[in-house]
Amino acid sequence: MNAVEKIRIGLAGFGTVGCGLARILDRNRDWITRRTGKDLSIKTILVRDRAKKRAYETEAPVQLTINPDDLINDPEINIIVELMGGLDASRRLIETALESGKHVVTANKHLLAEHGPRLFQLAAKNNVALAYEASVAGGIPIVQALKESLAGNRIRKIEGILNGTANYILSQMSAAGLEFATALDQAKELGYAESDPTLDIAGLDAAHKLVILIRLAFGRDYPLGLLPVRGIADVTPLDIGFAQEFGYRIKLIAQVRALDGRLEAGVFPALINRSCLLAQVEGNYNAVRVEGNAVGPVTFHGQGAGGLPTASAVLADIMSLCREGARPDNTGFGSAELKKADILDPDQTESMHYFRFTVADRAGVMAAISKCMFEHGVSIAQAVQKGDALGDEVPIVFLTHEASASAVEKTVAEIDAMEFIVRPTVHYRIL
Ligand code: NAP
Ligand code: HSE
């Protein structure tokens, strides 16, 4: 009988996802061997602190190291799995691994969003894989779906919930009435948040993932710095409550639309009608809705954060490498460098909007606001003024018909300068 070929993994990072990977490799060992025909195991793990207590202890002994060379220079290690996060150390490790002819699997969306084009070029030059299924939407297989299963489609639009932490916070604020800070602490405790959670809250983590999806779906590089990004830090229970009264939920949305070869993209909190699938995505779950010109709309839903779901995606990349060997087509568009995206002027697209004005409680205010909106072409669909004012302040909420981003901006600037406005106006898009 032939001996089963051994694949030895050099794992960098043994935190939430690294421990998840070790756990699933142990738990499903026989199944993985049956499906790949290989004997897969972790040989060495790179960490910062060897003495730290770990959430999982591997069944077979594993060498812990603080020296990246122990992974790179080991000829037995075929695949480097980078689960450290951050930019500098992970970039050095991945570059050295690719230059050494080792395949790399990573979940590091921040690094791929910032430095992806250069890393993909390096991988192509060395004819090795740089695989990243786990970098977008945790356990949902969206990278493979865009690269392979939907490859024949011209994609018209992608919209989704791409950050588990933000979705967990908004869900807990809506359903359980939790404070923002308490919900964030829970998300950290559950292993959903980034080591710097401002990336989650400020919408940047979702932006990193959106840039990766844009490359896969459109074959274009959308520079991260040009992407409009707004997070959830100022979403209040008051707006969540008003949205609910009108039949909506507030979600952090990442969206890209193609119009005549140009792309309109962004990350923003938005009101979603509660009958829509995206409105029903709760907790650490993510969802991605892709619209192709042959397949129509396809929606993916699953856990977008957490150790085991993310490790499931990491393992899929490892197993794919074991089965098929090197996959130099890491971007889905061969080895050519992707061209920059042609970006649509936001004024060429329109959306419905939610406005909450906080005004002094006096006659004529509603009329002045309505007049200003009318003058800027922002047409009102619904309005409500709450009688139960806090002191002298009254919230007035308007839902509008479709209006351009610049019309909305001008309206808000003009109204916020009016003497009866007590606080800056809050406004969100409605999808
Ligand atoms: P984590 O729990 O903070 O673990 C990070 C691990 O990397 C730790 O074991 C840490 O070592 C090690 N590490 C960090 N910097 C290092 C360095 N310079 N040298 C050596 N070791 C270093 O992070 P995580 O949540 O597992 O996330 C890992 C990656 O997966 C990140 O890119 C993240 O964005 C991505 N990701 C995470 C999730 C999720 O749900 N958590 C989902 C999708 C993608 P010590 O333990 O010794 O400090
Ligand atoms: N911090 C990320 C999130 C992890 O909450 O979605 C998954 O990428």
Short mmCIF file of C-alpha atoms and ligand atoms in Angstrom, two decimals:
data_model
loop_
_atom_site.label_atom_id
_atom_site.label_comp_id
_atom_site.label_asym_id
_atom_site.label_seq_id
_atom_site.Cartn_x
_atom_site.Cartn_y
_atom_site.Cartn_z
CA MET A 1 0.00 0.00 0.00
CA ASN A 2 1.29 3.48 -0.90
CA ALA A 3 2.07 5.81 2.02
CA VAL A 4 -0.28 8.80 2.23
CA GLU A 5 1.56 12.00 1.23
CA LYS A 6 2.19 14.32 4.16
CA ILE A 7 1.31 18.02 3.93
CA ARG A 8 2.86 20.05 6.72
CA ILE A 9 1.39 23.44 7.57
CA GLY A 10 3.29 26.35 9.07
CA LEU A 11 0.64 28.30 10.99
CA ALA A 12 1.27 31.95 11.84
CA GLY A 13 -1.13 33.03 14.61
CA PHE A 14 -2.82 30.89 17.23
CA GLY A 15 -5.70 33.11 18.34
CA THR A 16 -9.42 32.82 17.56
CA VAL A 17 -9.07 31.56 13.97
CA GLY A 18 -5.74 29.72 14.41
CA CYS A 19 -7.18 27.69 17.30
CA GLY A 20 -10.36 27.11 15.25
CA LEU A 21 -8.24 25.69 12.42
CA ALA A 22 -6.28 23.37 14.73
CA ARG A 23 -9.53 22.17 16.29
CA ILE A 24 -11.20 21.37 12.97
CA LEU A 25 -8.06 19.65 11.60
CA ASP A 26 -8.09 17.35 14.64
CA ARG A 27 -11.85 16.81 14.67
CA ASN A 28 -12.22 16.02 10.94
CA ARG A 29 -8.81 14.39 10.33
CA ASP A 30 -10.08 11.16 8.71
CA TRP A 31 -12.63 13.00 6.62
CA ILE A 32 -9.98 15.45 5.34
CA THR A 33 -7.64 12.58 4.42
CA ARG A 34 -10.45 10.82 2.63
CA ARG A 35 -11.32 13.92 0.58
CA THR A 36 -7.76 15.03 -0.25
CA GLY A 37 -5.84 11.79 -0.20
CA LYS A 38 -3.26 13.61 1.95
CA ASP A 39 -2.27 13.56 5.60
CA LEU A 40 -2.57 17.19 6.72
CA SER A 41 -1.17 18.51 9.96
CA ILE A 42 0.24 21.64 11.56
CA LYS A 43 3.97 21.32 12.17
CA THR A 44 4.98 24.69 13.62
CA ILE A 45 3.03 27.66 14.98
CA LEU A 46 4.35 31.22 15.03
CA VAL A 47 3.12 33.36 17.95
CA ARG A 48 4.30 36.43 19.88
CA ASP A 49 4.18 34.88 23.32
CA ARG A 50 5.02 31.19 23.69
CA ALA A 51 3.98 31.12 27.37
CA LYS A 52 0.41 32.34 26.75
CA LYS A 53 -2.44 29.96 27.59
CA ARG A 54 -4.20 28.88 24.39
CA ALA A 55 -7.91 28.24 23.79
CA TYR A 56 -7.06 24.88 22.17
CA GLU A 57 -4.36 22.29 22.66
CA THR A 58 -3.55 20.26 19.54
CA GLU A 59 -3.86 16.46 19.75
CA ALA A 60 -0.37 15.89 18.31
CA PRO A 61 2.53 17.94 19.70
CA VAL A 62 3.29 21.08 17.73
CA GLN A 63 6.35 23.32 17.88
CA LEU A 64 5.58 26.89 19.03
CA THR A 65 8.02 29.53 17.83
CA ILE A 66 8.46 33.28 17.84
CA ASN A 67 10.77 33.16 14.81
CA PRO A 68 9.11 33.38 11.35
CA ASP A 69 12.20 31.70 9.80
CA ASP A 70 11.19 28.46 11.52
CA LEU A 71 8.24 28.35 9.11
CA ILE A 72 9.93 29.78 6.02
CA ASN A 73 13.17 27.76 6.16
CA ASP A 74 11.59 24.41 6.98
CA PRO A 75 11.62 22.37 3.74
CA GLU A 76 8.93 20.07 5.15
CA ILE A 77 6.44 22.93 5.41
CA ASN A 78 4.51 23.18 2.13
CA ILE A 79 1.86 25.74 3.06
CA ILE A 80 2.05 28.84 5.23
CA VAL A 81 -1.26 29.85 6.81
CA GLU A 82 -1.22 33.48 7.96
CA LEU A 83 -3.73 34.15 10.76
CA MET A 84 -1.90 36.88 12.66
CA GLY A 85 -3.68 39.92 11.23
CA GLY A 86 -2.10 43.37 11.10
CA LEU A 87 -0.05 44.76 8.25
CA ASP A 88 3.70 44.80 8.74
CA ALA A 89 4.71 41.43 10.21
CA SER A 90 2.10 39.59 8.14
CA ARG A 91 3.22 41.33 4.95
CA ARG A 92 6.87 40.43 5.58
CA LEU A 93 5.95 36.82 6.31
CA ILE A 94 3.72 36.44 3.24
CA GLU A 95 6.23 38.10 0.90
CA THR A 96 9.05 35.89 2.13
CA ALA A 97 6.90 32.79 1.90
CA LEU A 98 5.83 33.57 -1.69
CA GLU A 99 9.43 34.36 -2.68
CA SER A 100 10.46 31.02 -1.15
CA GLY A 101 7.97 29.22 -3.38
CA LYS A 102 5.55 28.31 -0.57
CA HIS A 103 1.80 28.55 -0.99
CA VAL A 104 0.07 30.99 1.34
CA VAL A 105 -3.44 30.90 2.77
CA THR A 106 -4.59 34.03 4.61
CA ALA A 107 -7.68 35.53 6.27
CA ASN A 108 -6.09 38.97 6.36
CA LYS A 109 -8.48 41.24 4.47
CA HIS A 110 -6.81 44.41 5.73
CA LEU A 111 -3.48 43.37 4.18
CA LEU A 112 -5.13 42.21 0.93
CA ALA A 113 -7.14 45.44 0.62
CA GLU A 114 -4.05 47.60 1.15
CA HIS A 115 -1.37 45.54 -0.62
CA GLY A 116 -3.27 42.87 -2.59
CA PRO A 117 -2.16 43.91 -6.11
CA ARG A 118 1.55 43.67 -5.22
CA LEU A 119 1.13 40.39 -3.34
CA PHE A 120 -0.85 38.82 -6.20
CA GLN A 121 1.87 39.85 -8.64
CA LEU A 122 4.48 38.29 -6.38
CA ALA A 123 2.49 35.05 -6.10
CA ALA A 124 2.04 34.91 -9.89
CA LYS A 125 5.76 35.54 -10.45
CA ASN A 126 6.63 32.61 -8.17
CA ASN A 127 3.82 30.43 -9.52
CA VAL A 128 2.35 29.83 -6.08
CA ALA A 129 -1.07 30.27 -4.54
CA LEU A 130 -2.20 33.17 -2.41
CA ALA A 131 -5.60 31.93 -1.25
CA TYR A 132 -8.03 34.04 0.81
CA GLU A 133 -11.50 32.50 1.09
CA ALA A 134 -11.65 33.41 4.80
CA SER A 135 -10.87 37.07 4.18
CA VAL A 136 -14.47 37.94 3.22
CA ALA A 137 -17.61 37.01 5.16
CA GLY A 138 -16.03 34.35 7.40
CA GLY A 139 -17.50 30.92 6.64
CA ILE A 140 -19.47 32.00 3.54
CA PRO A 141 -17.72 30.68 0.38
CA ILE A 142 -18.05 33.93 -1.56
CA VAL A 143 -14.49 34.16 -2.92
CA GLN A 144 -14.70 30.79 -4.62
CA ALA A 145 -18.24 31.56 -5.79
CA LEU A 146 -17.16 34.75 -7.57
CA LYS A 147 -13.90 33.31 -8.87
CA GLU A 148 -15.34 30.02 -10.15
CA SER A 149 -19.07 29.37 -9.83
CA LEU A 150 -20.31 32.76 -11.09
CA ALA A 151 -17.28 33.51 -13.31
CA GLY A 152 -19.29 33.53 -16.55
CA ASN A 153 -21.61 36.30 -15.38
CA ARG A 154 -21.17 40.04 -15.78
CA ILE A 155 -21.91 41.16 -12.25
CA ARG A 156 -24.29 44.10 -11.97
CA LYS A 157 -24.39 44.57 -8.25
CA ILE A 158 -23.18 43.16 -4.94
CA GLU A 159 -24.66 44.23 -1.67
CA GLY A 160 -24.28 42.69 1.70
CA ILE A 161 -23.58 42.65 5.37
CA LEU A 162 -19.86 41.97 5.57
CA ASN A 163 -19.00 42.71 9.19
CA GLY A 164 -20.15 40.34 11.92
CA THR A 165 -19.20 42.64 14.79
CA ALA A 166 -21.19 45.61 13.47
CA ASN A 167 -24.14 43.37 12.69
CA TYR A 168 -23.95 41.79 16.15
CA ILE A 169 -23.93 45.24 17.78
CA LEU A 170 -26.87 46.54 15.73
CA SER A 171 -28.83 43.31 16.33
CA GLN A 172 -28.25 43.45 20.07
CA MET A 173 -29.19 47.14 20.20
CA SER A 174 -32.42 46.46 18.23
CA ALA A 175 -33.58 43.18 19.71
CA ALA A 176 -32.21 43.20 23.25
CA GLY A 177 -32.03 46.97 23.78
CA LEU A 178 -28.35 46.69 24.69
CA GLU A 179 -26.06 49.72 24.90
CA PHE A 180 -23.57 50.04 22.05
CA ALA A 181 -20.56 49.57 24.38
CA THR A 182 -22.00 46.44 26.03
CA ALA A 183 -22.76 44.83 22.67
CA LEU A 184 -19.23 45.64 21.47
CA ASP A 185 -17.72 44.04 24.59
CA GLN A 186 -19.73 40.89 23.89
CA ALA A 187 -18.55 40.82 20.26
CA LYS A 188 -14.94 41.05 21.47
CA GLU A 189 -15.52 38.30 24.03
CA LEU A 190 -17.02 36.03 21.35
CA GLY A 191 -13.96 36.50 19.10
CA TYR A 192 -15.82 38.42 16.37
CA ALA A 193 -14.03 41.77 16.62
CA GLU A 194 -10.69 42.72 15.07
CA SER A 195 -7.80 43.23 17.48
CA ASP A 196 -8.44 46.92 16.72
CA PRO A 197 -12.28 47.02 16.84
CA THR A 198 -12.41 50.54 15.38
CA LEU A 199 -11.88 48.76 12.06
CA ASP A 200 -15.25 47.03 12.60
CA ILE A 201 -17.13 50.04 13.97
CA ALA A 202 -15.82 52.60 11.51
CA GLY A 203 -16.83 50.41 8.54
CA LEU A 204 -13.20 49.89 7.47
CA ASP A 205 -13.22 46.11 7.85
CA ALA A 206 -16.30 45.94 5.60
CA ALA A 207 -14.50 48.31 3.19
CA HIS A 208 -11.47 45.97 3.07
CA LYS A 209 -13.77 43.09 2.19
CA LEU A 210 -15.68 45.11 -0.41
CA VAL A 211 -12.46 46.02 -2.23
CA ILE A 212 -11.60 42.29 -2.39
CA LEU A 213 -15.07 41.43 -3.74
CA ILE A 214 -14.85 44.20 -6.36
CA ARG A 215 -11.59 42.70 -7.66
CA LEU A 216 -13.16 39.25 -7.88
CA ALA A 217 -16.43 40.37 -9.45
CA PHE A 218 -15.27 43.12 -11.82
CA GLY A 219 -11.53 42.45 -12.33
CA ARG A 220 -10.82 46.03 -11.27
CA ASP A 221 -8.75 47.46 -8.45
CA TYR A 222 -10.83 49.98 -6.48
CA PRO A 223 -8.33 51.96 -4.38
CA LEU A 224 -9.34 51.69 -0.74
CA GLY A 225 -8.68 55.39 -0.13
CA LEU A 226 -11.31 56.37 -2.71
CA LEU A 227 -14.09 54.25 -1.21
CA PRO A 228 -16.70 56.27 0.73
CA VAL A 229 -16.92 54.63 4.17
CA ARG A 230 -19.24 55.40 7.06
CA GLY A 231 -19.49 53.22 10.17
CA ILE A 232 -22.04 52.60 12.90
CA ALA A 233 -20.55 54.64 15.77
CA ASP A 234 -23.33 57.23 15.65
CA VAL A 235 -26.29 54.88 15.13
CA THR A 236 -28.53 55.55 18.13
CA PRO A 237 -31.41 53.63 19.73
CA LEU A 238 -33.59 56.62 18.73
CA ASP A 239 -32.94 56.06 15.00
CA ILE A 240 -33.23 52.28 15.38
CA GLY A 241 -36.64 52.89 17.00
CA PHE A 242 -37.84 55.30 14.28
CA ALA A 243 -36.64 52.93 11.56
CA GLN A 244 -38.63 50.13 13.21
CA GLU A 245 -41.77 52.32 13.34
CA PHE A 246 -41.52 52.80 9.57
CA GLY A 247 -40.94 49.05 8.99
CA TYR A 248 -37.15 49.10 8.54
CA ARG A 249 -34.00 47.79 10.25
CA ILE A 250 -30.68 49.61 10.26
CA LYS A 251 -27.78 47.52 8.92
CA LEU A 252 -24.19 48.26 7.95
CA ILE A 253 -24.20 47.69 4.20
CA ALA A 254 -21.36 47.28 1.72
CA GLN A 255 -22.49 47.87 -1.83
CA VAL A 256 -21.09 48.09 -5.35
CA ARG A 257 -23.11 48.74 -8.51
CA ALA A 258 -21.93 48.78 -12.12
CA LEU A 259 -23.37 51.39 -14.46
CA ASP A 260 -22.10 51.60 -18.05
CA GLY A 261 -18.73 50.09 -17.08
CA ARG A 262 -18.26 52.39 -14.11
CA LEU A 263 -18.56 51.45 -10.44
CA GLU A 264 -20.38 53.10 -7.58
CA ALA A 265 -19.33 51.61 -4.24
CA GLY A 266 -19.43 52.37 -0.55
CA VAL A 267 -19.97 51.19 3.01
CA PHE A 268 -22.74 52.88 4.99
CA PRO A 269 -25.47 52.21 7.54
CA ALA A 270 -28.80 51.97 5.74
CA LEU A 271 -32.46 51.35 6.43
CA ILE A 272 -33.58 48.03 4.95
CA ASN A 273 -37.24 47.08 4.67
CA ARG A 274 -37.87 44.35 7.23
CA SER A 275 -39.34 42.05 4.56
CA CYS A 276 -35.93 41.92 2.77
CA LEU A 277 -33.53 39.05 3.44
CA LEU A 278 -30.73 41.43 4.43
CA ALA A 279 -32.90 42.94 7.17
CA GLN A 280 -33.28 39.50 8.73
CA VAL A 281 -29.55 38.79 9.08
CA GLU A 282 -28.84 38.75 12.79
CA GLY A 283 -25.91 38.52 15.19
CA ASN A 284 -22.52 37.52 13.77
CA TYR A 285 -24.14 36.39 10.51
CA ASN A 286 -23.24 37.98 7.17
CA ALA A 287 -25.10 37.92 3.88
CA VAL A 288 -23.98 38.73 0.35
CA ARG A 289 -26.41 39.29 -2.50
CA VAL A 290 -24.80 39.04 -5.94
CA GLU A 291 -26.67 39.97 -9.11
CA GLY A 292 -25.28 38.39 -12.31
CA ASN A 293 -26.54 38.97 -15.85
CA ALA A 294 -27.17 35.25 -16.38
CA VAL A 295 -27.88 33.82 -12.95
CA GLY A 296 -29.91 36.78 -11.64
CA PRO A 297 -29.77 37.38 -7.89
CA VAL A 298 -28.02 34.86 -5.61
CA THR A 299 -27.85 35.33 -1.86
CA PHE A 300 -25.29 33.75 0.47
CA HIS A 301 -25.92 33.67 4.22
CA GLY A 302 -23.84 32.30 7.07
CA GLN A 303 -21.61 33.11 9.99
CA GLY A 304 -19.30 35.96 9.02
CA ALA A 305 -17.10 35.92 12.12
CA GLY A 306 -15.89 33.51 14.76
CA GLY A 307 -13.20 30.86 15.09
CA LEU A 308 -14.79 27.74 13.60
CA PRO A 309 -16.74 29.34 10.72
CA THR A 310 -13.65 31.26 9.61
CA ALA A 311 -11.43 28.20 10.02
CA SER A 312 -13.86 26.32 7.77
CA ALA A 313 -12.98 28.75 4.95
CA VAL A 314 -9.23 28.58 5.72
CA LEU A 315 -9.40 24.79 5.61
CA ALA A 316 -11.25 24.88 2.27
CA ASP A 317 -8.31 26.78 0.75
CA ILE A 318 -5.78 24.35 2.26
CA MET A 319 -7.70 21.32 0.99
CA SER A 320 -8.08 22.87 -2.44
CA LEU A 321 -4.29 23.30 -2.62
CA CYS A 322 -3.80 19.70 -1.55
CA ARG A 323 -6.10 18.45 -4.25
CA GLU A 324 -5.14 20.65 -7.13
CA GLY A 325 -1.62 21.85 -6.46
CA ALA A 326 -0.58 25.40 -7.32
CA ARG A 327 -3.39 27.75 -8.40
CA PRO A 328 -1.53 30.78 -9.71
CA ASP A 329 -4.80 32.36 -10.90
CA ASN A 330 -5.32 33.93 -7.51
CA THR A 331 -7.38 36.89 -8.66
CA GLY A 332 -9.59 34.95 -11.06
CA PHE A 333 -8.23 37.11 -13.92
CA GLY A 334 -4.95 35.34 -14.67
CA SER A 335 -1.62 36.88 -13.77
CA ALA A 336 -2.15 40.30 -15.38
CA GLU A 337 -2.22 43.26 -13.02
CA LEU A 338 -5.79 44.51 -12.58
CA LYS A 339 -6.60 47.95 -13.98
CA LYS A 340 -7.97 50.68 -11.72
CA ALA A 341 -11.75 50.91 -11.46
CA ASP A 342 -13.52 53.67 -13.32
CA ILE A 343 -15.45 55.31 -10.48
CA LEU A 344 -18.90 56.77 -10.92
CA ASP A 345 -19.62 60.28 -9.72
CA PRO A 346 -22.01 59.82 -6.72
CA ASP A 347 -24.27 62.47 -8.31
CA GLN A 348 -25.08 60.07 -11.12
CA THR A 349 -26.87 57.71 -8.76
CA GLU A 350 -29.87 58.27 -6.54
CA SER A 351 -31.25 56.71 -3.35
CA MET A 352 -34.11 57.17 -0.94
CA HIS A 353 -33.16 58.71 2.39
CA TYR A 354 -34.07 58.89 6.07
CA PHE A 355 -33.60 62.24 7.78
CA ARG A 356 -33.94 63.03 11.48
CA PHE A 357 -33.91 66.74 12.24
CA THR A 358 -33.72 67.83 15.88
CA VAL A 359 -35.48 71.16 16.15
CA ALA A 360 -36.73 73.69 18.67
CA ASP A 361 -40.43 73.03 19.28
CA ARG A 362 -42.10 75.94 17.50
CA ALA A 363 -44.47 76.77 14.65
CA GLY A 364 -43.19 77.01 11.06
CA VAL A 365 -40.26 74.62 11.45
CA MET A 366 -41.81 71.76 9.46
CA ALA A 367 -42.74 74.18 6.67
CA ALA A 368 -39.20 75.66 6.50
CA ILE A 369 -37.60 72.20 6.29
CA SER A 370 -40.09 70.98 3.65
CA LYS A 371 -39.47 74.12 1.55
CA CYS A 372 -35.69 73.64 1.62
CA MET A 373 -36.02 69.96 0.65
CA PHE A 374 -38.37 70.89 -2.20
CA GLU A 375 -35.93 73.52 -3.49
CA HIS A 376 -33.14 70.91 -3.67
CA GLY A 377 -35.38 68.37 -5.39
CA VAL A 378 -35.57 66.07 -2.36
CA SER A 379 -39.15 64.91 -2.43
CA ILE A 380 -40.83 63.76 0.80
CA ALA A 381 -42.48 60.32 0.95
CA GLN A 382 -43.42 60.18 4.68
CA ALA A 383 -42.98 62.47 7.68
CA VAL A 384 -43.52 62.21 11.39
CA GLN A 385 -43.13 64.73 14.21
CA LYS A 386 -42.92 63.34 17.72
CA GLY A 387 -44.98 65.19 20.29
CA ASP A 388 -43.07 63.70 23.25
CA ALA A 389 -40.27 66.23 23.04
CA LEU A 390 -37.23 66.01 25.33
CA GLY A 391 -37.23 69.46 26.89
CA ASP A 392 -37.61 71.92 24.04
CA GLU A 393 -36.17 69.54 21.42
CA VAL A 394 -38.37 67.70 18.96
CA PRO A 395 -37.26 65.05 16.48
CA ILE A 396 -38.82 65.33 13.03
CA VAL A 397 -38.31 62.36 10.72
CA PHE A 398 -38.70 62.39 6.94
CA LEU A 399 -38.40 59.50 4.49
CA THR A 400 -37.76 60.72 0.95
CA HIS A 401 -38.11 59.53 -2.61
CA GLU A 402 -34.94 59.05 -4.63
CA ALA A 403 -32.46 61.93 -4.49
CA SER A 404 -28.80 62.35 -5.40
CA ALA A 405 -26.05 62.40 -2.78
CA SER A 406 -25.18 66.01 -3.53
CA ALA A 407 -28.83 67.16 -3.26
CA VAL A 408 -28.97 65.48 0.15
CA GLU A 409 -25.68 67.05 1.24
CA LYS A 410 -26.78 70.54 0.21
CA THR A 411 -30.16 70.10 1.90
CA VAL A 412 -28.58 69.00 5.18
CA ALA A 413 -25.98 71.81 5.13
CA GLU A 414 -28.65 74.44 4.51
CA ILE A 415 -31.08 73.10 7.10
CA ASP A 416 -28.37 72.64 9.74
CA ALA A 417 -27.57 76.34 9.42
CA MET A 418 -31.19 77.30 10.27
CA GLU A 419 -31.60 78.88 13.70
CA PHE A 420 -34.20 76.37 14.98
CA ILE A 421 -31.87 73.35 14.48
CA VAL A 422 -30.68 72.11 17.89
CA ARG A 423 -28.41 69.22 16.81
CA PRO A 424 -26.76 68.14 13.56
CA THR A 425 -29.14 66.28 11.28
CA VAL A 426 -28.88 62.51 11.03
CA HIS A 427 -29.42 60.95 7.62
CA TYR A 428 -29.16 57.42 6.22
CA ARG A 429 -29.81 55.88 2.85
CA ILE A 430 -32.82 53.56 2.44
CA LEU A 431 -32.23 50.47 0.31
P1 NAP B 1 -6.29 36.94 17.26
O1 NAP B 1 -7.24 36.13 18.04
O2 NAP B 1 -5.91 38.29 17.77
O3 NAP B 1 -4.96 36.08 17.04
C1 NAP B 1 -3.82 36.60 16.43
C2 NAP B 1 -2.69 35.61 16.63
O4 NAP B 1 -1.58 36.07 15.87
C3 NAP B 1 -2.22 35.46 18.06
O5 NAP B 1 -1.95 34.11 18.33
C4 NAP B 1 -0.93 36.28 18.10
O6 NAP B 1 0.06 35.75 18.99
C5 NAP B 1 -0.43 36.11 16.70
N1 NAP B 1 0.36 37.27 16.26
C6 NAP B 1 -0.07 38.53 16.06
N2 NAP B 1 0.95 39.32 15.63
C7 NAP B 1 2.04 38.52 15.59
C8 NAP B 1 3.39 38.74 15.24
N3 NAP B 1 3.83 39.94 14.87
N4 NAP B 1 4.25 37.69 15.30
C9 NAP B 1 3.82 36.48 15.68
N5 NAP B 1 2.54 36.20 16.02
C10 NAP B 1 1.67 37.21 15.98
O7 NAP B 1 -6.82 37.18 15.78
P2 NAP B 1 -7.93 36.35 15.00
O8 NAP B 1 -9.28 36.84 15.38
O9 NAP B 1 -7.63 34.91 15.05
O10 NAP B 1 -7.72 36.90 13.50
C11 NAP B 1 -6.63 36.46 12.72
C12 NAP B 1 -6.81 36.96 11.29
O11 NAP B 1 -8.03 36.45 10.76
C13 NAP B 1 -6.91 38.48 11.15
O12 NAP B 1 -6.36 38.87 9.91
C14 NAP B 1 -8.41 38.71 11.11
O13 NAP B 1 -8.76 39.91 10.46
C15 NAP B 1 -8.85 37.52 10.32
N6 NAP B 1 -10.24 37.10 10.53
C16 NAP B 1 -10.73 36.95 11.77
C17 NAP B 1 -12.04 36.52 11.95
C18 NAP B 1 -12.63 36.34 13.29
O14 NAP B 1 -13.83 36.08 13.37
N7 NAP B 1 -11.88 36.46 14.38
C19 NAP B 1 -12.80 36.24 10.83
C20 NAP B 1 -12.25 36.40 9.54
C21 NAP B 1 -10.97 36.83 9.40
P3 NAP B 1 -0.12 35.74 20.58
O15 NAP B 1 -1.31 34.88 20.82
O16 NAP B 1 1.13 35.14 21.10
O17 NAP B 1 -0.35 37.16 20.98
N1 HSE B 2 -14.03 41.42 12.67
C1 HSE B 2 -14.58 40.77 11.55
C2 HSE B 2 -16.09 40.85 11.61
C3 HSE B 2 -14.15 39.34 11.52
O1 HSE B 2 -16.62 41.16 12.68
O2 HSE B 2 -16.73 40.62 10.61
C4 HSE B 2 -14.58 38.62 10.27
O3 HSE B 2 -13.90 39.12 9.16
#
